[in-house]
Amino acid sequence: MPSPIIQPTENTSLSARIALSAAAEQGAHLRTEDFGDWLAERGRANAFRVERIPFAELDGWSFQESTGNLVHRSGRFFTVEGLHVTEDAEPHGDGPYADWYQPIIKQPEVGILGILVKEFDGVLHFLMQAKMEPGNPNLLQLSPTVQATRSNYTKAHKGGDVKYIEYFVGPDRGRIVADVLQSEHGSWFYRKSNRNMVVEAVGDVPLLDDFCWLTLGQIHELLRRDNVVNMDSRTVLSCLPFADTSDGALLSDIELLSWITGERTRHSVRTERVPLDSIPGWKRGESTIEHEEGRYFKVVAVSVRAGNREVTGWTQPLFEPVGLGVTAFLTREFGGVPHVLVNARVEGGFLDTVELGPTVQCTPDNYAHLPEKERPRFLDTVLRAGADRIRYEVVHSEEGGRFLNAESRFLIVDADEADAPLDPPPGYAWVTSAQLTSLVRHGHYLNVQARTMLACLNATAVSTR
């Protein structure tokens, strides 16, 4: 059995308590079968409205005269700028485009994504929030206890207090279960990180409106439903210190770390922030900034009303993808040990060149015009997979505070040697989910899509541990 990449500092009892919560299909406060009614009731209890508006109707936002960048008058929150990316790889590039321009979100502050946990009847429960985000397809989804930018919890917006924030930043916060900086979407954010935290509460915790206590097993059940558990919850859940019960990984942990280091040195990535109004191939209209060929994504503007948010009304820009994404792990067993195929991905906004992503992560419509050899590797394998080979399939949306209707099909697909060989092509490696769990305890190893996939692996009966 290979030694763990990082020896967990948490004791065995914590891992056992997490496993016990994962096995608990019902909670002490809310039955799983009643969750849908509870979420619908929270939606009826608050007034939500999101409307598309032209850029001219944005309040506090404007295009800078000198650069065309979309900025807020306070200098806080975020800006929409241009980015020029040039990528080279040895011995060859991994995709059809090695040089491109795009809009990018620049948000230098680090936010907090935090879940509070507490034991009821001997079982850990997770305090989850029914949170409205303007970009969510169904507006209301299950979010962490705290999901806030620094501007939010320092009240730069002059709004109300962020509920439960004292459990994550106060001097008397409880026991730290997980605490790690993780990247956001490297294709849409420039070097953006969030602090992913799980904290066990000490003492009584008041239960406020829009919040509920759920076991990990209940949350795993909800991860099997379309557009219920939001991206921020999924990334925090992926950081839980599950026990390492695997052995027989194809790569030892030292070999895996060496492979990642090799991928980071194999790729030479140069990024340059440039004025938004100077990026070729993109055009700005009254209501959208979009690519001339209608692909990739758009920048749009919305007006929002939300009765239960710290600020009840605002306007803002959002990124809107063009088409439904596909995010998938191919999985195989080697020597009786399940593995998943990861891809060392280059994204323009990454802090450290490469992070591990799923086998497939793309929007197929963006590649439909290309010959098969220029389409993303393994995409057609995933798209052609029969129902008997699909072990998990759910539509999840991305972060609704910055992205509008950004949805992907998340899949776990059984493969064979013909589909995905034991010796994979450059940029790919077979790993166990226990190895991913070890890596995710450190920042900037797994991208946000891979962290969602890890949370989904943990939620399924198909375990790669």
XYZ file of C-alpha atoms in Angstrom:
465
model
C 0.000 0.000 0.000
C 1.499 3.363 -0.997
C 1.965 5.853 1.796
C -0.452 8.818 1.784
C 0.606 11.934 -0.061
C -0.103 13.928 3.060
C -0.546 12.229 6.401
C -3.849 13.540 7.822
C -3.570 15.486 11.031
C -7.151 14.635 11.957
C -7.451 11.619 14.223
C -9.191 8.426 13.241
C -12.290 9.267 15.255
C -12.979 12.311 13.088
C -12.808 10.219 9.910
C -15.070 7.650 11.558
C -17.575 10.355 12.519
C -17.622 11.640 8.945
C -18.190 8.096 7.671
C -21.017 7.638 10.176
C -22.664 10.858 8.984
C -22.265 9.729 5.361
C -24.058 6.492 6.228
C -26.956 8.320 7.936
C -29.734 8.588 5.370
C -32.017 10.534 7.729
C -31.271 13.461 10.023
C -32.385 14.495 13.453
C -34.198 17.612 12.232
C -35.374 17.257 8.622
C -36.353 14.087 6.811
C -34.820 13.661 3.365
C -38.242 13.150 1.793
C -39.362 16.493 3.267
C -36.419 18.476 1.922
C -38.118 19.413 -1.370
C -41.086 20.903 0.474
C -38.756 22.781 2.840
C -36.790 24.294 -0.060
C -39.976 25.258 -1.890
C -41.332 26.893 1.276
C -38.145 28.961 1.618
C -38.634 30.091 -1.958
C -42.192 31.191 -1.240
C -41.115 32.994 1.937
C -38.914 35.445 0.046
C -39.324 37.595 -3.035
C -36.808 36.859 -5.803
C -36.557 38.493 -9.211
C -33.770 38.560 -11.796
C -34.093 40.574 -15.016
C -31.660 41.112 -17.860
C -30.840 44.755 -18.435
C -28.655 46.741 -20.844
C -25.236 47.774 -19.562
C -26.419 51.397 -19.397
C -28.840 50.466 -16.592
C -26.138 49.043 -14.321
C -26.076 51.029 -11.073
C -22.540 51.810 -9.929
C -20.922 49.920 -12.805
C -19.395 51.499 -15.913
C -16.907 50.904 -18.689
C -13.633 52.723 -18.055
C -12.941 55.253 -20.777
C -9.232 54.389 -20.995
C -9.498 50.567 -21.076
C -13.101 49.564 -21.630
C -12.877 47.464 -18.442
C -16.176 47.028 -16.611
C -15.613 48.319 -13.065
C -17.561 49.279 -9.925
C -17.332 52.868 -8.735
C -16.303 51.717 -5.231
C -13.208 49.983 -6.565
C -14.379 46.819 -4.746
C -16.169 43.609 -5.725
C -14.656 42.665 -9.111
C -13.755 43.946 -12.564
C -14.237 42.463 -16.026
C -11.002 42.861 -17.979
C -9.297 41.313 -20.992
C -6.798 38.459 -20.850
C -4.248 37.275 -23.416
C -3.043 33.687 -22.924
C -0.205 31.939 -24.750
C 0.435 28.285 -23.971
C 3.186 25.951 -25.191
C 3.754 22.350 -24.146
C 6.487 19.818 -24.751
C 6.556 17.641 -26.693
C 3.420 19.125 -28.226
C 0.425 21.259 -27.378
C -2.646 19.552 -25.968
C -5.314 21.424 -27.917
C -6.099 23.243 -31.153
C -5.700 26.720 -29.634
C -2.458 27.794 -27.977
C -3.012 31.552 -28.157
C -6.233 33.305 -27.312
C -7.931 36.413 -25.915
C -10.981 36.508 -23.660
C -12.809 38.533 -21.013
C -11.867 37.526 -17.458
C -13.111 38.358 -13.943
C -10.486 39.947 -11.711
C -11.470 39.624 -8.050
C -8.360 39.710 -5.860
C -10.049 39.293 -2.490
C -10.357 35.874 -0.871
C -13.873 34.822 0.076
C -15.001 32.335 2.712
C -16.938 29.192 1.874
C -17.677 27.590 5.216
C -19.865 24.770 6.526
C -20.634 24.529 10.238
C -21.035 21.013 11.643
C -22.481 19.828 14.946
C -23.358 16.492 16.454
C -26.991 15.559 17.064
C -27.935 12.130 18.436
C -24.320 11.041 17.997
C -24.188 11.938 14.287
C -22.500 14.927 12.647
C -24.929 17.265 10.882
C -24.043 20.006 8.414
C -25.659 23.452 8.583
C -26.752 24.269 5.024
C -28.425 27.365 3.639
C -31.147 27.844 1.055
C -29.435 30.678 -0.793
C -30.590 32.662 -3.766
C -27.981 33.497 -6.401
C -28.998 35.484 -9.488
C -27.285 33.130 -11.922
C -28.776 29.877 -10.588
C -31.165 28.305 -13.132
C -33.699 27.754 -10.339
C -32.466 30.699 -8.197
C -32.560 28.835 -4.845
C -29.976 26.134 -4.116
C -28.320 24.561 -1.096
C -25.232 26.552 -0.174
C -22.670 26.423 2.641
C -23.447 28.006 5.998
C -21.325 30.982 4.917
C -20.706 31.936 1.315
C -19.302 35.427 1.288
C -16.645 37.573 -0.309
C -14.517 39.777 1.886
C -16.534 42.738 0.610
C -19.647 40.967 1.905
C -18.493 40.124 5.408
C -16.658 43.439 5.911
C -19.878 45.135 4.702
C -18.326 47.138 1.853
C -21.837 46.973 0.344
C -23.241 48.584 3.538
C -25.666 45.697 3.884
C -26.600 43.449 6.783
C -24.358 41.060 8.678
C -23.379 37.742 7.098
C -25.099 35.133 9.245
C -22.853 32.742 11.210
C -19.664 34.477 10.017
C -18.387 34.595 13.630
C -17.940 30.812 13.585
C -15.337 31.176 10.835
C -13.483 34.432 11.557
C -14.128 35.075 15.252
C -11.697 34.362 18.086
C -14.022 31.743 19.595
C -14.658 29.647 16.524
C -14.857 25.900 17.031
C -12.735 22.966 15.983
C -11.265 23.176 12.475
C -12.170 20.124 10.405
C -10.874 21.488 7.068
C -9.328 24.801 6.060
C -7.648 25.239 2.656
C -7.394 27.810 -0.130
C -8.842 26.485 -3.374
C -9.001 27.993 -6.838
C -12.152 29.148 -8.550
C -12.887 28.619 -12.256
C -9.592 29.172 -14.031
C -11.335 29.789 -17.343
C -13.352 32.730 -16.014
C -11.490 34.051 -12.952
C -7.973 35.463 -12.893
C -6.037 33.861 -10.014
C -9.051 33.778 -7.716
C -9.050 31.705 -4.527
C -11.579 31.029 -1.791
C -11.016 29.732 1.720
C -12.831 26.400 2.008
C -13.634 25.659 5.649
C -15.466 23.099 7.755
C -15.747 24.020 11.441
C -17.286 21.985 14.241
C -19.347 24.202 16.532
C -18.879 24.267 20.277
C -22.049 24.861 22.257
C -25.550 25.629 21.048
C -26.096 27.051 17.554
C -29.279 29.043 16.850
C -31.147 27.821 13.784
C -32.114 30.808 11.616
C -34.595 31.024 8.766
C -33.324 29.600 5.457
C -30.952 27.188 7.221
C -31.268 23.480 7.979
C -29.223 20.674 9.561
C -28.546 17.668 7.316
C -26.390 14.587 7.665
C -23.712 13.974 5.061
C -25.750 11.009 3.863
C -28.704 13.309 3.196
C -26.488 15.738 1.303
C -25.112 12.846 -0.741
C -28.671 11.946 -1.694
C -29.313 15.559 -2.767
C -26.154 15.453 -4.914
C -28.016 12.938 -7.057
C -30.653 15.580 -7.910
C -30.310 18.219 -10.620
C -29.430 21.751 -9.511
C -29.933 21.326 -5.775
C -26.469 21.453 -4.157
C -24.580 24.502 -5.357
C -20.951 24.664 -6.483
C -19.711 26.287 -3.295
C -21.133 23.461 -1.188
C -19.622 20.851 -3.480
C -16.106 22.280 -3.286
C -16.222 22.499 0.530
C -17.576 18.939 0.816
C -14.706 17.666 -1.341
C -12.268 18.889 1.351
C -13.658 16.624 4.090
C -10.957 14.365 5.590
C -12.342 10.958 4.685
C -10.277 8.013 5.883
C -7.790 6.576 3.379
C -9.007 3.032 2.873
C -7.492 2.393 -0.557
C -4.475 0.451 -1.667
C -3.065 -0.729 -4.954
C -2.911 2.634 -6.751
C -1.174 2.436 -10.129
C 1.033 5.380 -9.209
C 2.613 5.657 -5.795
C 1.958 8.961 -4.098
C 5.529 10.096 -4.775
C 5.114 9.154 -8.443
C 1.843 11.068 -8.623
C 3.371 14.217 -7.144
C 6.319 13.866 -9.532
C 3.941 13.530 -12.481
C 2.063 16.702 -11.462
C 5.347 18.590 -11.106
C 6.397 17.335 -14.519
C 3.146 18.554 -16.078
C 3.607 21.971 -14.503
C 7.100 22.243 -15.962
C 6.090 20.754 -19.339
C 3.679 23.629 -19.956
C 4.808 27.193 -20.498
C 1.880 29.528 -19.932
C 2.083 33.297 -20.307
C -0.848 35.474 -19.300
C -1.239 39.206 -19.709
C -4.138 41.322 -18.518
C -5.122 43.643 -21.341
C -7.827 46.295 -21.835
C -11.236 44.746 -22.370
C -11.895 46.930 -25.411
C -8.741 45.679 -27.175
C -9.321 41.905 -27.247
C -9.688 40.600 -30.822
C -12.601 38.363 -31.718
C -14.981 39.878 -29.165
C -17.603 42.589 -29.671
C -19.586 44.749 -27.263
C -23.236 45.615 -27.777
C -25.803 47.394 -25.631
C -26.557 44.266 -23.570
C -23.787 41.729 -24.236
C -20.111 41.268 -24.805
C -19.798 38.168 -26.961
C -17.486 36.274 -29.278
C -17.849 37.058 -32.959
C -18.537 33.383 -33.740
C -21.182 33.076 -31.005
C -19.176 30.537 -28.980
C -17.757 30.207 -25.447
C -19.654 32.707 -23.252
C -21.168 36.167 -23.018
C -20.899 38.997 -20.515
C -24.384 40.253 -19.636
C -26.026 42.466 -16.990
C -28.889 41.766 -14.582
C -31.048 43.540 -12.028
C -31.710 41.516 -8.867
C -34.237 41.615 -6.036
C -33.795 39.188 -3.124
C -35.641 39.746 0.119
C -33.400 37.583 2.297
C -29.945 38.783 1.184
C -27.636 41.188 3.041
C -28.498 43.712 0.304
C -32.006 43.258 -1.058
C -31.534 44.850 -4.467
C -28.600 45.413 -6.821
C -27.347 45.214 -10.398
C -24.266 43.386 -11.643
C -22.527 41.771 -14.627
C -22.603 37.981 -15.083
C -20.808 35.552 -17.405
C -23.227 33.367 -19.388
C -21.872 30.244 -21.135
C -23.123 29.314 -24.583
C -24.368 25.732 -24.306
C -24.536 22.914 -21.770
C -21.185 21.689 -20.493
C -19.973 18.114 -20.036
C -17.782 17.219 -17.056
C -16.862 13.568 -16.644
C -14.565 11.025 -15.051
C -13.779 7.838 -16.920
C -13.278 5.045 -14.406
C -11.612 1.626 -14.579
C -10.494 -1.031 -12.125
C -6.867 -2.137 -12.072
C -6.057 -5.109 -9.875
C -9.530 -4.791 -8.375
C -8.902 -1.152 -7.351
C -11.119 1.528 -8.959
C -9.296 4.486 -10.540
C -10.411 7.645 -12.311
C -8.631 9.334 -15.199
C -7.529 12.905 -14.428
C -6.288 15.538 -16.850
C -3.529 18.059 -16.098
C -5.362 21.147 -17.329
C -4.069 24.543 -18.342
C -6.530 27.394 -17.735
C -5.649 31.046 -18.190
C -6.641 32.086 -14.691
C -4.748 29.460 -12.710
C -2.185 30.585 -10.159
C 0.175 27.663 -10.830
C -0.071 26.787 -14.548
C -1.756 23.382 -14.181
C -4.376 21.845 -11.910
C -5.910 18.397 -12.106
C -9.277 18.350 -13.810
C -11.755 15.643 -14.816
C -11.156 13.415 -17.837
C -13.483 15.654 -19.861
C -14.356 19.263 -19.095
C -15.780 21.312 -21.950
C -18.850 22.676 -23.697
C -19.295 20.355 -26.708
C -20.994 23.015 -28.854
C -17.740 24.994 -28.885
C -16.035 22.128 -30.721
C -18.840 20.887 -32.964
C -17.308 22.610 -36.015
C -13.918 20.923 -35.596
C -12.720 17.585 -37.010
C -12.681 14.720 -34.518
C -8.900 14.826 -34.017
C -9.175 18.409 -32.747
C -12.027 17.768 -30.344
C -11.210 17.296 -26.634
C -9.783 13.847 -25.871
C -12.309 11.321 -24.593
C -15.289 13.643 -25.259
C -16.806 11.334 -27.860
C -16.243 8.334 -25.568
C -18.326 10.049 -22.892
C -21.014 11.249 -25.298
C -21.392 7.781 -26.862
C -21.534 5.903 -23.549
C -24.591 3.712 -23.135
C -26.815 3.871 -20.089
C -25.318 0.616 -18.768
C -21.897 2.313 -18.467
C -23.033 5.571 -16.853
C -22.635 5.178 -13.086
C -23.633 8.737 -12.196
C -25.296 11.525 -14.188
C -26.631 14.775 -12.735
C -26.881 18.363 -13.988
C -25.133 20.767 -11.620
C -24.773 24.512 -12.078
C -21.683 26.596 -11.412
C -21.352 29.540 -9.028
C -24.528 31.605 -9.400
C -23.051 34.817 -8.022
C -20.912 35.366 -11.135
C -22.275 32.983 -13.788
C -25.726 32.896 -15.401
C -27.289 29.527 -16.258
C -23.863 27.842 -16.253
C -24.857 24.172 -16.226
C -22.962 20.964 -16.947
C -23.775 17.267 -17.085
C -21.566 15.630 -14.475
C -20.927 11.982 -15.291
C -18.967 8.986 -14.036
C -18.552 6.554 -16.934
C -17.117 3.027 -16.976
C -14.390 2.592 -19.563
C -12.299 -0.256 -20.979
C -8.859 -0.553 -22.550
C -10.149 0.491 -25.973
C -11.734 3.643 -24.544
C -9.049 4.663 -22.043
C -5.814 2.655 -22.033
C -3.804 1.643 -18.994
C -1.004 3.805 -20.399
C -2.903 7.067 -21.045
C -1.835 9.849 -23.431
C 0.353 12.753 -22.231
C -1.408 14.960 -19.707
C -3.547 12.153 -18.231
C -3.046 9.821 -15.265
C -5.000 7.131 -13.410
C -5.503 7.905 -9.701
C -7.677 6.706 -6.850
C -10.150 9.004 -5.136
C -8.221 8.503 -1.893
C -5.234 10.099 -3.629
C -7.468 12.982 -4.734
C -8.690 13.361 -1.142
C -5.081 13.651 0.013
C -4.253 16.206 -2.671
C -7.315 18.370 -1.999
C -6.093 19.027 1.529
C -3.661 21.400 -0.177
C -4.693 24.250 -2.455
C -4.357 24.448 -6.226
C -4.012 20.737 -6.954
C -7.615 19.993 -8.021
C -9.631 22.460 -10.051
C -13.186 23.314 -9.078
C -14.713 20.831 -11.523
C -12.535 17.993 -10.202
C -13.547 18.902 -6.662
C -17.217 18.629 -7.653
C -16.457 15.252 -9.222
C -14.734 14.139 -6.007
C -17.797 15.157 -3.987
C -19.954 13.198 -6.441
C -17.685 10.140 -6.150
C -18.131 10.273 -2.405
C -21.894 10.538 -2.883
C -22.217 7.424 -5.016
C -22.166 3.764 -4.231
C -19.365 3.512 -6.786
C -16.449 4.330 -4.502
C -12.869 4.461 -5.691
C -11.495 4.071 -2.200
